[in-house]
mmCIF file with all atom_site columns, C-alpha atoms and ligand atoms in Angstrom:
data_model
loop_
_atom_site.group_PDB
_atom_site.id
_atom_site.type_symbol
_atom_site.label_atom_id
_atom_site.label_alt_id
_atom_site.label_comp_id
_atom_site.label_asym_id
_atom_site.label_entity_id
_atom_site.label_seq_id
_atom_site.pdbx_PDB_ins_code
_atom_site.Cartn_x
_atom_site.Cartn_y
_atom_site.Cartn_z
_atom_site.occupancy
_atom_site.B_iso_or_equiv
_atom_site.pdbx_formal_charge
_atom_site.auth_seq_id
_atom_site.auth_comp_id
_atom_site.auth_asym_id
_atom_site.auth_atom_id
_atom_site.pdbx_PDB_model_num
ATOM   1   C  CA  . UNK L 1 1   ? 98.394  -9.748  -15.914 1.00 50.00 ? 1   UNK L CA  1
ATOM   2   C  CA  . UNK L 1 2   ? 95.575  -11.911 -14.700 1.00 50.00 ? 2   UNK L CA  1
ATOM   3   C  CA  . UNK L 1 3   ? 93.026  -9.089  -14.807 1.00 49.00 ? 3   UNK L CA  1
ATOM   4   C  CA  . UNK L 1 4   ? 91.084  -10.443 -17.764 1.00 51.00 ? 4   UNK L CA  1
ATOM   5   C  CA  . UNK L 1 5   ? 90.400  -13.627 -15.895 1.00 54.00 ? 5   UNK L CA  1
ATOM   6   C  CA  . UNK L 1 6   ? 86.756  -14.508 -16.057 1.00 55.00 ? 6   UNK L CA  1
ATOM   7   C  CA  . UNK L 1 7   ? 85.376  -16.632 -13.297 1.00 52.00 ? 7   UNK L CA  1
ATOM   8   C  CA  . UNK L 1 8   ? 82.931  -18.984 -14.911 1.00 50.00 ? 8   UNK L CA  1
ATOM   9   C  CA  . UNK L 1 9   ? 80.688  -19.119 -11.902 1.00 55.00 ? 9   UNK L CA  1
ATOM   10  C  CA  . UNK L 1 10  ? 77.613  -17.367 -10.650 1.00 68.00 ? 10  UNK L CA  1
ATOM   11  C  CA  . UNK L 1 11  ? 78.983  -16.323 -7.247  1.00 83.00 ? 11  UNK L CA  1
ATOM   12  C  CA  . UNK L 1 12  ? 80.949  -13.227 -6.352  1.00 96.00 ? 12  UNK L CA  1
ATOM   13  C  CA  . UNK L 1 13  ? 84.653  -12.806 -5.723  1.00 97.00 ? 13  UNK L CA  1
ATOM   14  C  CA  . UNK L 1 14  ? 87.281  -10.290 -4.618  1.00 98.00 ? 14  UNK L CA  1
ATOM   15  C  CA  . UNK L 1 15  ? 90.139  -9.036  -6.788  1.00 98.00 ? 15  UNK L CA  1
ATOM   16  C  CA  . UNK L 1 16  ? 92.831  -6.712  -5.429  1.00 98.00 ? 16  UNK L CA  1
ATOM   17  C  CA  . UNK L 1 17  ? 95.034  -4.358  -7.448  1.00 97.00 ? 17  UNK L CA  1
ATOM   18  C  CA  . UNK L 1 18  ? 97.937  -3.241  -5.252  1.00 98.00 ? 18  UNK L CA  1
ATOM   19  C  CA  . UNK L 1 19  ? 101.327 -1.585  -5.623  1.00 97.00 ? 19  UNK L CA  1
ATOM   20  C  CA  . UNK L 1 20  ? 103.046 1.745   -5.013  1.00 96.00 ? 20  UNK L CA  1
ATOM   21  C  CA  . UNK L 1 21  ? 101.745 5.165   -5.946  1.00 94.00 ? 21  UNK L CA  1
ATOM   22  C  CA  . UNK L 1 22  ? 102.054 5.877   -9.697  1.00 94.00 ? 22  UNK L CA  1
ATOM   23  C  CA  . UNK L 1 23  ? 102.047 2.142   -10.502 1.00 96.00 ? 23  UNK L CA  1
ATOM   24  C  CA  . UNK L 1 24  ? 98.803  2.456   -12.465 1.00 94.00 ? 24  UNK L CA  1
ATOM   25  C  CA  . UNK L 1 25  ? 96.310  1.018   -9.963  1.00 94.00 ? 25  UNK L CA  1
ATOM   26  C  CA  . UNK L 1 26  ? 93.628  3.596   -10.738 1.00 91.00 ? 26  UNK L CA  1
ATOM   27  C  CA  . UNK L 1 27  ? 94.217  3.157   -14.483 1.00 91.00 ? 27  UNK L CA  1
ATOM   28  C  CA  . UNK L 1 28  ? 93.774  -0.607  -14.109 1.00 95.00 ? 28  UNK L CA  1
ATOM   29  C  CA  . UNK L 1 29  ? 90.685  -0.196  -11.905 1.00 94.00 ? 29  UNK L CA  1
ATOM   30  C  CA  . UNK L 1 30  ? 89.167  2.162   -14.476 1.00 92.00 ? 30  UNK L CA  1
ATOM   31  C  CA  . UNK L 1 31  ? 89.996  -0.286  -17.284 1.00 94.00 ? 31  UNK L CA  1
ATOM   32  C  CA  . UNK L 1 32  ? 88.217  -3.119  -15.490 1.00 95.00 ? 32  UNK L CA  1
ATOM   33  C  CA  . UNK L 1 33  ? 85.224  -0.934  -14.645 1.00 94.00 ? 33  UNK L CA  1
ATOM   34  C  CA  . UNK L 1 34  ? 84.965  0.286   -18.238 1.00 92.00 ? 34  UNK L CA  1
ATOM   35  C  CA  . UNK L 1 35  ? 84.903  -3.319  -19.451 1.00 94.00 ? 35  UNK L CA  1
ATOM   36  C  CA  . UNK L 1 36  ? 82.229  -4.192  -16.886 1.00 94.00 ? 36  UNK L CA  1
ATOM   37  C  CA  . UNK L 1 37  ? 80.155  -1.266  -18.160 1.00 91.00 ? 37  UNK L CA  1
ATOM   38  C  CA  . UNK L 1 38  ? 80.602  -2.555  -21.727 1.00 91.00 ? 38  UNK L CA  1
ATOM   39  C  CA  . UNK L 1 39  ? 79.378  -5.931  -20.465 1.00 93.00 ? 39  UNK L CA  1
ATOM   40  C  CA  . UNK L 1 40  ? 76.257  -4.086  -19.212 1.00 92.00 ? 40  UNK L CA  1
ATOM   41  C  CA  . UNK L 1 41  ? 76.913  -4.911  -15.593 1.00 94.00 ? 41  UNK L CA  1
ATOM   42  C  CA  . UNK L 1 42  ? 75.546  -2.588  -12.958 1.00 94.00 ? 42  UNK L CA  1
ATOM   43  C  CA  . UNK L 1 43  ? 78.687  -0.992  -11.446 1.00 95.00 ? 43  UNK L CA  1
ATOM   44  C  CA  . UNK L 1 44  ? 79.224  1.289   -8.454  1.00 96.00 ? 44  UNK L CA  1
ATOM   45  C  CA  . UNK L 1 45  ? 82.588  2.932   -7.726  1.00 95.00 ? 45  UNK L CA  1
ATOM   46  C  CA  . UNK L 1 46  ? 83.766  4.317   -4.409  1.00 95.00 ? 46  UNK L CA  1
ATOM   47  C  CA  . UNK L 1 47  ? 86.954  6.124   -3.533  1.00 92.00 ? 47  UNK L CA  1
ATOM   48  C  CA  . UNK L 1 48  ? 88.385  7.233   -0.213  1.00 87.00 ? 48  UNK L CA  1
ATOM   49  C  CA  . UNK L 1 49  ? 87.835  10.921  0.306   1.00 80.00 ? 49  UNK L CA  1
ATOM   50  C  CA  . UNK L 1 50  ? 91.366  11.273  1.668   1.00 74.00 ? 50  UNK L CA  1
ATOM   51  C  CA  . UNK L 1 51  ? 92.868  10.976  -1.794  1.00 60.00 ? 51  UNK L CA  1
ATOM   52  C  CA  . UNK L 1 52  ? 90.948  13.868  -3.346  1.00 56.00 ? 52  UNK L CA  1
ATOM   53  C  CA  . UNK L 1 53  ? 93.874  16.248  -3.059  1.00 54.00 ? 53  UNK L CA  1
ATOM   54  C  CA  . UNK L 1 54  ? 96.055  14.028  -5.268  1.00 55.00 ? 54  UNK L CA  1
ATOM   55  C  CA  . UNK L 1 55  ? 93.998  13.076  -8.241  1.00 58.00 ? 55  UNK L CA  1
ATOM   56  C  CA  . UNK L 1 56  ? 90.401  14.150  -7.756  1.00 64.00 ? 56  UNK L CA  1
ATOM   57  C  CA  . UNK L 1 57  ? 87.252  12.094  -8.121  1.00 71.00 ? 57  UNK L CA  1
ATOM   58  C  CA  . UNK L 1 58  ? 86.982  10.565  -11.559 1.00 73.00 ? 58  UNK L CA  1
ATOM   59  C  CA  . UNK L 1 59  ? 84.192  9.408   -13.748 1.00 77.00 ? 59  UNK L CA  1
ATOM   60  C  CA  . UNK L 1 60  ? 84.476  6.587   -16.224 1.00 76.00 ? 60  UNK L CA  1
ATOM   61  C  CA  . UNK L 1 61  ? 82.712  6.434   -19.554 1.00 68.00 ? 61  UNK L CA  1
ATOM   62  C  CA  . UNK L 1 62  ? 82.451  3.766   -22.212 1.00 68.00 ? 62  UNK L CA  1
ATOM   63  C  CA  . UNK L 1 63  ? 82.533  4.555   -25.926 1.00 71.00 ? 63  UNK L CA  1
ATOM   64  C  CA  . UNK L 1 64  ? 78.800  4.087   -26.192 1.00 70.00 ? 64  UNK L CA  1
ATOM   65  C  CA  . UNK L 1 65  ? 78.234  6.867   -23.712 1.00 72.00 ? 65  UNK L CA  1
ATOM   66  C  CA  . UNK L 1 66  ? 77.383  5.060   -20.486 1.00 71.00 ? 66  UNK L CA  1
ATOM   67  C  CA  . UNK L 1 67  ? 79.198  6.510   -17.489 1.00 73.00 ? 67  UNK L CA  1
ATOM   68  C  CA  . UNK L 1 68  ? 79.916  5.725   -13.866 1.00 79.00 ? 68  UNK L CA  1
ATOM   69  C  CA  . UNK L 1 69  ? 81.216  8.159   -11.287 1.00 86.00 ? 69  UNK L CA  1
ATOM   70  C  CA  . UNK L 1 70  ? 83.371  7.440   -8.241  1.00 90.00 ? 70  UNK L CA  1
ATOM   71  C  CA  . UNK L 1 71  ? 81.529  8.351   -5.040  1.00 93.00 ? 71  UNK L CA  1
ATOM   72  C  CA  . UNK L 1 72  ? 83.797  9.802   -2.322  1.00 92.00 ? 72  UNK L CA  1
ATOM   73  C  CA  . UNK L 1 73  ? 83.523  8.019   1.046   1.00 93.00 ? 73  UNK L CA  1
ATOM   74  C  CA  . UNK L 1 74  ? 85.217  8.227   4.436   1.00 91.00 ? 74  UNK L CA  1
ATOM   75  C  CA  . UNK L 1 75  ? 84.280  4.826   5.877   1.00 94.00 ? 75  UNK L CA  1
ATOM   76  C  CA  . UNK L 1 76  ? 83.312  1.310   4.728   1.00 95.00 ? 76  UNK L CA  1
ATOM   77  C  CA  . UNK L 1 77  ? 79.890  1.884   6.363   1.00 95.00 ? 77  UNK L CA  1
ATOM   78  C  CA  . UNK L 1 78  ? 79.169  4.608   3.840   1.00 96.00 ? 78  UNK L CA  1
ATOM   79  C  CA  . UNK L 1 79  ? 79.828  2.097   1.055   1.00 97.00 ? 79  UNK L CA  1
ATOM   80  C  CA  . UNK L 1 80  ? 77.584  -0.517  2.704   1.00 96.00 ? 80  UNK L CA  1
ATOM   81  C  CA  . UNK L 1 81  ? 74.713  1.976   2.902   1.00 97.00 ? 81  UNK L CA  1
ATOM   82  C  CA  . UNK L 1 82  ? 74.987  2.986   -0.760  1.00 97.00 ? 82  UNK L CA  1
ATOM   83  C  CA  . UNK L 1 83  ? 75.402  -0.335  -2.568  1.00 97.00 ? 83  UNK L CA  1
ATOM   84  C  CA  . UNK L 1 84  ? 72.142  -1.101  -4.377  1.00 97.00 ? 84  UNK L CA  1
ATOM   85  C  CA  . UNK L 1 85  ? 70.581  -4.575  -4.236  1.00 96.00 ? 85  UNK L CA  1
ATOM   86  C  CA  . UNK L 1 86  ? 70.986  -5.109  -7.984  1.00 96.00 ? 86  UNK L CA  1
ATOM   87  C  CA  . UNK L 1 87  ? 74.630  -3.938  -8.218  1.00 97.00 ? 87  UNK L CA  1
ATOM   88  C  CA  . UNK L 1 88  ? 76.847  -6.606  -9.795  1.00 97.00 ? 88  UNK L CA  1
ATOM   89  C  CA  . UNK L 1 89  ? 80.280  -4.950  -9.586  1.00 97.00 ? 89  UNK L CA  1
ATOM   90  C  CA  . UNK L 1 90  ? 81.632  -2.778  -6.746  1.00 97.00 ? 90  UNK L CA  1
ATOM   91  C  CA  . UNK L 1 91  ? 84.971  -1.013  -7.286  1.00 97.00 ? 91  UNK L CA  1
ATOM   92  C  CA  . UNK L 1 92  ? 86.801  0.612   -4.357  1.00 96.00 ? 92  UNK L CA  1
ATOM   93  C  CA  . UNK L 1 93  ? 89.873  2.806   -4.919  1.00 93.00 ? 93  UNK L CA  1
ATOM   94  C  CA  . UNK L 1 94  ? 92.412  3.921   -2.277  1.00 93.00 ? 94  UNK L CA  1
ATOM   95  C  CA  . UNK L 1 95  ? 91.278  1.150   0.051   1.00 95.00 ? 95  UNK L CA  1
ATOM   96  C  CA  . UNK L 1 96  ? 94.340  1.545   2.309   1.00 95.00 ? 96  UNK L CA  1
ATOM   97  C  CA  . UNK L 1 97  ? 92.711  4.659   3.783   1.00 93.00 ? 97  UNK L CA  1
ATOM   98  C  CA  . UNK L 1 98  ? 89.523  2.850   4.795   1.00 93.00 ? 98  UNK L CA  1
ATOM   99  C  CA  . UNK L 1 99  ? 89.325  1.172   8.217   1.00 90.00 ? 99  UNK L CA  1
ATOM   100 C  CA  . UNK L 1 100 ? 89.614  -2.548  8.893   1.00 95.00 ? 100 UNK L CA  1
ATOM   101 C  CA  . UNK L 1 101 ? 85.834  -2.924  8.535   1.00 96.00 ? 101 UNK L CA  1
ATOM   102 C  CA  . UNK L 1 102 ? 86.434  -2.851  4.773   1.00 97.00 ? 102 UNK L CA  1
ATOM   103 C  CA  . UNK L 1 103 ? 87.320  -6.559  5.181   1.00 98.00 ? 103 UNK L CA  1
ATOM   104 C  CA  . UNK L 1 104 ? 83.880  -7.767  6.405   1.00 98.00 ? 104 UNK L CA  1
ATOM   105 C  CA  . UNK L 1 105 ? 82.235  -5.360  3.939   1.00 98.00 ? 105 UNK L CA  1
ATOM   106 C  CA  . UNK L 1 106 ? 83.922  -6.790  0.824   1.00 98.00 ? 106 UNK L CA  1
ATOM   107 C  CA  . UNK L 1 107 ? 83.487  -10.326 2.180   1.00 98.00 ? 107 UNK L CA  1
ATOM   108 C  CA  . UNK L 1 108 ? 79.732  -9.898  2.557   1.00 97.00 ? 108 UNK L CA  1
ATOM   109 C  CA  . UNK L 1 109 ? 79.439  -8.292  -0.894  1.00 98.00 ? 109 UNK L CA  1
ATOM   110 C  CA  . UNK L 1 110 ? 81.348  -11.176 -2.530  1.00 98.00 ? 110 UNK L CA  1
ATOM   111 C  CA  . UNK L 1 111 ? 79.356  -13.726 -0.530  1.00 97.00 ? 111 UNK L CA  1
ATOM   112 C  CA  . UNK L 1 112 ? 76.130  -12.326 -1.906  1.00 95.00 ? 112 UNK L CA  1
ATOM   113 C  CA  . UNK L 1 113 ? 77.382  -12.569 -5.505  1.00 97.00 ? 113 UNK L CA  1
ATOM   114 C  CA  . UNK L 1 114 ? 79.056  -9.212  -6.158  1.00 97.00 ? 114 UNK L CA  1
ATOM   115 C  CA  . UNK L 1 115 ? 82.365  -8.937  -8.053  1.00 97.00 ? 115 UNK L CA  1
ATOM   116 C  CA  . UNK L 1 116 ? 84.464  -6.661  -5.833  1.00 98.00 ? 116 UNK L CA  1
ATOM   117 C  CA  . UNK L 1 117 ? 87.493  -4.859  -7.309  1.00 97.00 ? 117 UNK L CA  1
ATOM   118 C  CA  . UNK L 1 118 ? 89.684  -3.239  -4.655  1.00 97.00 ? 118 UNK L CA  1
ATOM   119 C  CA  . UNK L 1 119 ? 92.680  -1.011  -5.447  1.00 96.00 ? 119 UNK L CA  1
ATOM   120 C  CA  . UNK L 1 120 ? 95.097  0.302   -2.849  1.00 95.00 ? 120 UNK L CA  1
ATOM   121 C  CA  . UNK L 1 121 ? 98.691  0.993   -1.879  1.00 96.00 ? 121 UNK L CA  1
ATOM   122 C  CA  . UNK L 1 122 ? 99.829  -2.093  -0.005  1.00 97.00 ? 122 UNK L CA  1
ATOM   123 C  CA  . UNK L 1 123 ? 102.782 -0.449  1.747   1.00 97.00 ? 123 UNK L CA  1
ATOM   124 C  CA  . UNK L 1 124 ? 103.100 2.888   3.529   1.00 96.00 ? 124 UNK L CA  1
ATOM   125 C  CA  . UNK L 1 125 ? 105.991 5.355   3.137   1.00 96.00 ? 125 UNK L CA  1
ATOM   126 C  CA  . UNK L 1 126 ? 108.122 3.144   5.431   1.00 97.00 ? 126 UNK L CA  1
ATOM   127 C  CA  . UNK L 1 127 ? 107.656 0.129   3.183   1.00 97.00 ? 127 UNK L CA  1
ATOM   128 C  CA  . UNK L 1 128 ? 105.434 -1.554  5.814   1.00 97.00 ? 128 UNK L CA  1
ATOM   129 C  CA  . UNK L 1 129 ? 101.930 -3.018  5.301   1.00 97.00 ? 129 UNK L CA  1
ATOM   130 C  CA  . UNK L 1 130 ? 99.278  -0.301  5.008   1.00 96.00 ? 130 UNK L CA  1
ATOM   131 C  CA  . UNK L 1 131 ? 95.906  -0.420  6.773   1.00 95.00 ? 131 UNK L CA  1
ATOM   132 C  CA  . UNK L 1 132 ? 93.715  -3.405  5.918   1.00 97.00 ? 132 UNK L CA  1
ATOM   133 C  CA  . UNK L 1 133 ? 95.578  -4.165  2.670   1.00 97.00 ? 133 UNK L CA  1
ATOM   134 C  CA  . UNK L 1 134 ? 97.330  -7.304  4.032   1.00 98.00 ? 134 UNK L CA  1
ATOM   135 C  CA  . UNK L 1 135 ? 93.968  -8.824  5.028   1.00 98.00 ? 135 UNK L CA  1
ATOM   136 C  CA  . UNK L 1 136 ? 92.436  -7.861  1.680   1.00 98.00 ? 136 UNK L CA  1
ATOM   137 C  CA  . UNK L 1 137 ? 95.318  -9.539  -0.173  1.00 98.00 ? 137 UNK L CA  1
ATOM   138 C  CA  . UNK L 1 138 ? 94.838  -12.673 1.893   1.00 98.00 ? 138 UNK L CA  1
ATOM   139 C  CA  . UNK L 1 139 ? 91.090  -13.046 1.352   1.00 98.00 ? 139 UNK L CA  1
ATOM   140 C  CA  . UNK L 1 140 ? 91.058  -12.088 -2.357  1.00 98.00 ? 140 UNK L CA  1
ATOM   141 C  CA  . UNK L 1 141 ? 90.593  -14.685 -5.098  1.00 97.00 ? 141 UNK L CA  1
ATOM   142 C  CA  . UNK L 1 142 ? 92.847  -12.670 -7.453  1.00 97.00 ? 142 UNK L CA  1
ATOM   143 C  CA  . UNK L 1 143 ? 95.757  -10.333 -6.638  1.00 98.00 ? 143 UNK L CA  1
ATOM   144 C  CA  . UNK L 1 144 ? 97.804  -8.169  -8.999  1.00 98.00 ? 144 UNK L CA  1
ATOM   145 C  CA  . UNK L 1 145 ? 100.817 -6.235  -7.709  1.00 98.00 ? 145 UNK L CA  1
ATOM   146 C  CA  . UNK L 1 146 ? 101.860 -3.396  -10.001 1.00 98.00 ? 146 UNK L CA  1
ATOM   147 C  CA  . UNK L 1 147 ? 105.129 -1.469  -10.062 1.00 98.00 ? 147 UNK L CA  1
ATOM   148 C  CA  . UNK L 1 148 ? 105.998 2.093   -10.984 1.00 97.00 ? 148 UNK L CA  1
ATOM   149 C  CA  . UNK L 1 149 ? 109.376 3.259   -12.291 1.00 98.00 ? 149 UNK L CA  1
ATOM   150 C  CA  . UNK L 1 150 ? 112.009 4.332   -9.750  1.00 98.00 ? 150 UNK L CA  1
ATOM   151 C  CA  . UNK L 1 151 ? 112.596 8.045   -10.336 1.00 98.00 ? 151 UNK L CA  1
ATOM   152 C  CA  . UNK L 1 152 ? 116.227 7.651   -9.178  1.00 98.00 ? 152 UNK L CA  1
ATOM   153 C  CA  . UNK L 1 153 ? 117.505 4.669   -11.178 1.00 98.00 ? 153 UNK L CA  1
ATOM   154 C  CA  . UNK L 1 154 ? 114.796 3.568   -13.633 1.00 98.00 ? 154 UNK L CA  1
ATOM   155 C  CA  . UNK L 1 155 ? 114.312 0.093   -12.141 1.00 98.00 ? 155 UNK L CA  1
ATOM   156 C  CA  . UNK L 1 156 ? 110.853 -1.171  -11.129 1.00 98.00 ? 156 UNK L CA  1
ATOM   157 C  CA  . UNK L 1 157 ? 109.670 0.788   -8.084  1.00 98.00 ? 157 UNK L CA  1
ATOM   158 C  CA  . UNK L 1 158 ? 108.153 -1.014  -5.119  1.00 97.00 ? 158 UNK L CA  1
ATOM   159 C  CA  . UNK L 1 159 ? 108.354 1.712   -2.459  1.00 97.00 ? 159 UNK L CA  1
ATOM   160 C  CA  . UNK L 1 160 ? 106.609 5.022   -1.768  1.00 97.00 ? 160 UNK L CA  1
ATOM   161 C  CA  . UNK L 1 161 ? 109.265 7.633   -0.941  1.00 97.00 ? 161 UNK L CA  1
ATOM   162 C  CA  . UNK L 1 162 ? 107.826 10.393  1.238   1.00 95.00 ? 162 UNK L CA  1
ATOM   163 C  CA  . UNK L 1 163 ? 109.657 13.704  1.052   1.00 95.00 ? 163 UNK L CA  1
ATOM   164 C  CA  . UNK L 1 164 ? 109.171 16.641  3.409   1.00 92.00 ? 164 UNK L CA  1
ATOM   165 C  CA  . UNK L 1 165 ? 110.728 19.833  2.082   1.00 88.00 ? 165 UNK L CA  1
ATOM   166 C  CA  . UNK L 1 166 ? 112.619 17.662  -0.408  1.00 90.00 ? 166 UNK L CA  1
ATOM   167 C  CA  . UNK L 1 167 ? 114.134 15.347  2.242   1.00 93.00 ? 167 UNK L CA  1
ATOM   168 C  CA  . UNK L 1 168 ? 113.212 11.735  3.063   1.00 94.00 ? 168 UNK L CA  1
ATOM   169 C  CA  . UNK L 1 169 ? 110.675 11.667  5.895   1.00 93.00 ? 169 UNK L CA  1
ATOM   170 C  CA  . UNK L 1 170 ? 111.726 9.951   9.121   1.00 93.00 ? 170 UNK L CA  1
ATOM   171 C  CA  . UNK L 1 171 ? 110.330 6.599   10.186  1.00 94.00 ? 171 UNK L CA  1
ATOM   172 C  CA  . UNK L 1 172 ? 108.357 8.156   13.060  1.00 91.00 ? 172 UNK L CA  1
ATOM   173 C  CA  . UNK L 1 173 ? 106.357 10.592  10.945  1.00 89.00 ? 173 UNK L CA  1
ATOM   174 C  CA  . UNK L 1 174 ? 102.628 9.692   10.840  1.00 87.00 ? 174 UNK L CA  1
ATOM   175 C  CA  . UNK L 1 175 ? 101.375 7.074   8.378   1.00 87.00 ? 175 UNK L CA  1
ATOM   176 C  CA  . UNK L 1 176 ? 98.685  9.387   7.012   1.00 84.00 ? 176 UNK L CA  1
ATOM   177 C  CA  . UNK L 1 177 ? 99.479  13.095  6.766   1.00 80.00 ? 177 UNK L CA  1
ATOM   178 C  CA  . UNK L 1 178 ? 96.430  15.147  5.895   1.00 67.00 ? 178 UNK L CA  1
ATOM   179 C  CA  . UNK L 1 179 ? 96.662  18.616  4.419   1.00 64.00 ? 179 UNK L CA  1
ATOM   180 C  CA  . UNK L 1 180 ? 100.428 18.858  4.783   1.00 69.00 ? 180 UNK L CA  1
ATOM   181 C  CA  . UNK L 1 181 ? 103.179 19.697  2.347   1.00 77.00 ? 181 UNK L CA  1
ATOM   182 C  CA  . UNK L 1 182 ? 104.705 16.252  1.858   1.00 85.00 ? 182 UNK L CA  1
ATOM   183 C  CA  . UNK L 1 183 ? 105.294 14.818  -1.604  1.00 91.00 ? 183 UNK L CA  1
ATOM   184 C  CA  . UNK L 1 184 ? 105.855 11.282  -2.833  1.00 94.00 ? 184 UNK L CA  1
ATOM   185 C  CA  . UNK L 1 185 ? 108.115 9.579   -5.338  1.00 96.00 ? 185 UNK L CA  1
ATOM   186 C  CA  . UNK L 1 186 ? 108.136 6.028   -6.608  1.00 97.00 ? 186 UNK L CA  1
ATOM   187 C  CA  . UNK L 1 187 ? 111.453 4.330   -5.776  1.00 98.00 ? 187 UNK L CA  1
ATOM   188 C  CA  . UNK L 1 188 ? 112.996 0.865   -5.781  1.00 98.00 ? 188 UNK L CA  1
ATOM   189 C  CA  . UNK L 1 189 ? 114.084 -0.865  -2.576  1.00 98.00 ? 189 UNK L CA  1
ATOM   190 C  CA  . UNK L 1 190 ? 117.697 0.318   -2.801  1.00 98.00 ? 190 UNK L CA  1
ATOM   191 C  CA  . UNK L 1 191 ? 116.869 3.973   -3.589  1.00 98.00 ? 191 UNK L CA  1
ATOM   192 C  CA  . UNK L 1 192 ? 114.171 4.126   -0.855  1.00 97.00 ? 192 UNK L CA  1
ATOM   193 C  CA  . UNK L 1 193 ? 115.230 6.043   2.249   1.00 96.00 ? 193 UNK L CA  1
ATOM   194 C  CA  . UNK L 1 194 ? 113.534 6.138   5.683   1.00 95.00 ? 194 UNK L CA  1
ATOM   195 C  CA  . UNK L 1 195 ? 115.848 7.717   8.276   1.00 94.00 ? 195 UNK L CA  1
ATOM   196 C  CA  . UNK L 1 196 ? 115.336 6.493   11.857  1.00 86.00 ? 196 UNK L CA  1
ATOM   197 C  CA  . UNK L 1 197 ? 114.373 9.160   14.356  1.00 72.00 ? 197 UNK L CA  1
ATOM   198 C  CA  . UNK L 1 198 ? 117.944 9.501   15.616  1.00 68.00 ? 198 UNK L CA  1
ATOM   199 C  CA  . UNK L 1 199 ? 119.319 9.926   12.084  1.00 67.00 ? 199 UNK L CA  1
ATOM   200 C  CA  . UNK L 1 200 ? 119.688 13.067  10.044  1.00 60.00 ? 200 UNK L CA  1
ATOM   201 C  CA  . UNK L 1 201 ? 117.184 13.511  7.247   1.00 52.00 ? 201 UNK L CA  1
ATOM   202 C  CA  . UNK L 1 202 ? 119.623 13.030  4.385   1.00 53.00 ? 202 UNK L CA  1
ATOM   203 C  CA  . UNK L 1 203 ? 118.992 14.508  0.975   1.00 48.00 ? 203 UNK L CA  1
ATOM   204 C  CA  . UNK L 1 204 ? 119.081 11.653  -1.513  1.00 49.00 ? 204 UNK L CA  1
HETATM 205 P  P1  . ADP R 2 .   ? 98.188  4.770   -8.920  1.00 91.06 ? 1   ADP R P1  1
HETATM 206 O  O1  . ADP R 2 .   ? 96.683  4.648   -8.845  1.00 91.06 ? 1   ADP R O1  1
HETATM 207 O  O2  . ADP R 2 .   ? 98.893  3.441   -8.749  1.00 91.06 ? 1   ADP R O2  1
HETATM 208 O  O3  . ADP R 2 .   ? 98.763  5.836   -7.994  1.00 91.06 ? 1   ADP R O3  1
HETATM 209 P  P2  . ADP R 2 .   ? 97.702  6.020   -11.462 1.00 91.06 ? 1   ADP R P2  1
HETATM 210 O  O4  . ADP R 2 .   ? 96.868  5.045   -12.247 1.00 91.06 ? 1   ADP R O4  1
HETATM 211 O  O5  . ADP R 2 .   ? 96.985  7.157   -10.787 1.00 91.06 ? 1   ADP R O5  1
HETATM 212 O  O6  . ADP R 2 .   ? 98.583  5.202   -10.389 1.00 91.06 ? 1   ADP R O6  1
HETATM 213 O  O7  . ADP R 2 .   ? 98.838  6.664   -12.361 1.00 91.06 ? 1   ADP R O7  1
HETATM 214 C  C1  . ADP R 2 .   ? 99.699  5.902   -13.176 1.00 91.06 ? 1   ADP R C1  1
HETATM 215 C  C2  . ADP R 2 .   ? 100.381 6.858   -14.154 1.00 91.06 ? 1   ADP R C2  1
HETATM 216 O  O8  . ADP R 2 .   ? 101.283 7.696   -13.451 1.00 91.06 ? 1   ADP R O8  1
HETATM 217 C  C3  . ADP R 2 .   ? 101.255 6.191   -15.196 1.00 91.06 ? 1   ADP R C3  1
HETATM 218 O  O9  . ADP R 2 .   ? 100.514 5.734   -16.309 1.00 91.06 ? 1   ADP R O9  1
HETATM 219 C  C4  . ADP R 2 .   ? 102.200 7.317   -15.592 1.00 91.06 ? 1   ADP R C4  1
HETATM 220 O  O10 . ADP R 2 .   ? 101.641 8.102   -16.623 1.00 91.06 ? 1   ADP R O10 1
HETATM 221 C  C5  . ADP R 2 .   ? 102.257 8.205   -14.360 1.00 91.06 ? 1   ADP R C5  1
HETATM 222 N  N1  . ADP R 2 .   ? 103.544 8.207   -13.650 1.00 91.06 ? 1   ADP R N1  1
HETATM 223 C  C6  . ADP R 2 .   ? 104.072 9.284   -13.016 1.00 91.06 ? 1   ADP R C6  1
HETATM 224 N  N2  . ADP R 2 .   ? 105.224 8.952   -12.395 1.00 91.06 ? 1   ADP R N2  1
HETATM 225 C  C7  . ADP R 2 .   ? 105.457 7.650   -12.624 1.00 91.06 ? 1   ADP R C7  1
HETATM 226 C  C8  . ADP R 2 .   ? 106.495 6.716   -12.233 1.00 91.06 ? 1   ADP R C8  1
HETATM 227 N  N3  . ADP R 2 .   ? 107.528 7.095   -11.468 1.00 91.06 ? 1   ADP R N3  1
HETATM 228 N  N4  . ADP R 2 .   ? 106.401 5.450   -12.670 1.00 91.06 ? 1   ADP R N4  1
HETATM 229 C  C9  . ADP R 2 .   ? 105.365 5.067   -13.440 1.00 91.06 ? 1   ADP R C9  1
HETATM 230 N  N5  . ADP R 2 .   ? 104.361 5.895   -13.845 1.00 91.06 ? 1   ADP R N5  1
HETATM 231 C  C10 . ADP R 2 .   ? 104.385 7.168   -13.447 1.00 91.06 ? 1   ADP R C10 1
HETATM 232 ZN ZN1 . ZN  R 3 .   ? 116.053 2.908   -7.746  1.00 91.06 ? 2   ZN  R ZN1 1
#
């Protein structure tokens, strides 16, 4: 894990924490933010509103009592408007839900000296690149890809398995389903199932 890397330079940079759901991205983001708070950096945390139904909006506290709270946002513009001039660290969770304008946003923050920590799921339920994550991975100075545990076989999981009524969701179901009854499991490549639209939804 390269996450403790310290850039011995005055400028900003971009670090991305990616991987499947349940791989510990939010835990790692929180760990880095907590350490930045301990280092007395001014930190602001943002999180896509879309994720609220899964894990809620969190706040992070250090042992000496200083806290930072994740601000829910819908768009990168809302982040741009709220970042204070003296903020040194900006953390963004669930970045895959934000539009492509997250790329120029994090670029301009890093260019003006901010350390930007971005966490997001890099692949959608089909196993294909999700939102602006590919661009974020390309422009970042540091990338960590985390894995969960496959709930079927116990190997490292690299895929998000979407289930609708307990069955693997078909390839043509929408990338983002809001307010619906789908659930997700972490699975490895060989246990991951995405039936094509002309296939039965098999129970695996
Ligand atoms: P992410 O932000 O990547 O979705 P979180 O940081 O919210 O991940 O959650 C990671 C935690 O999820 C793990 O520490 C573990 O307690 C729990 N967890 C639940 N299911 C799994 C799984 N299949 N593999 C690994 N961790 C899991
Ligand atoms: Zn598996």
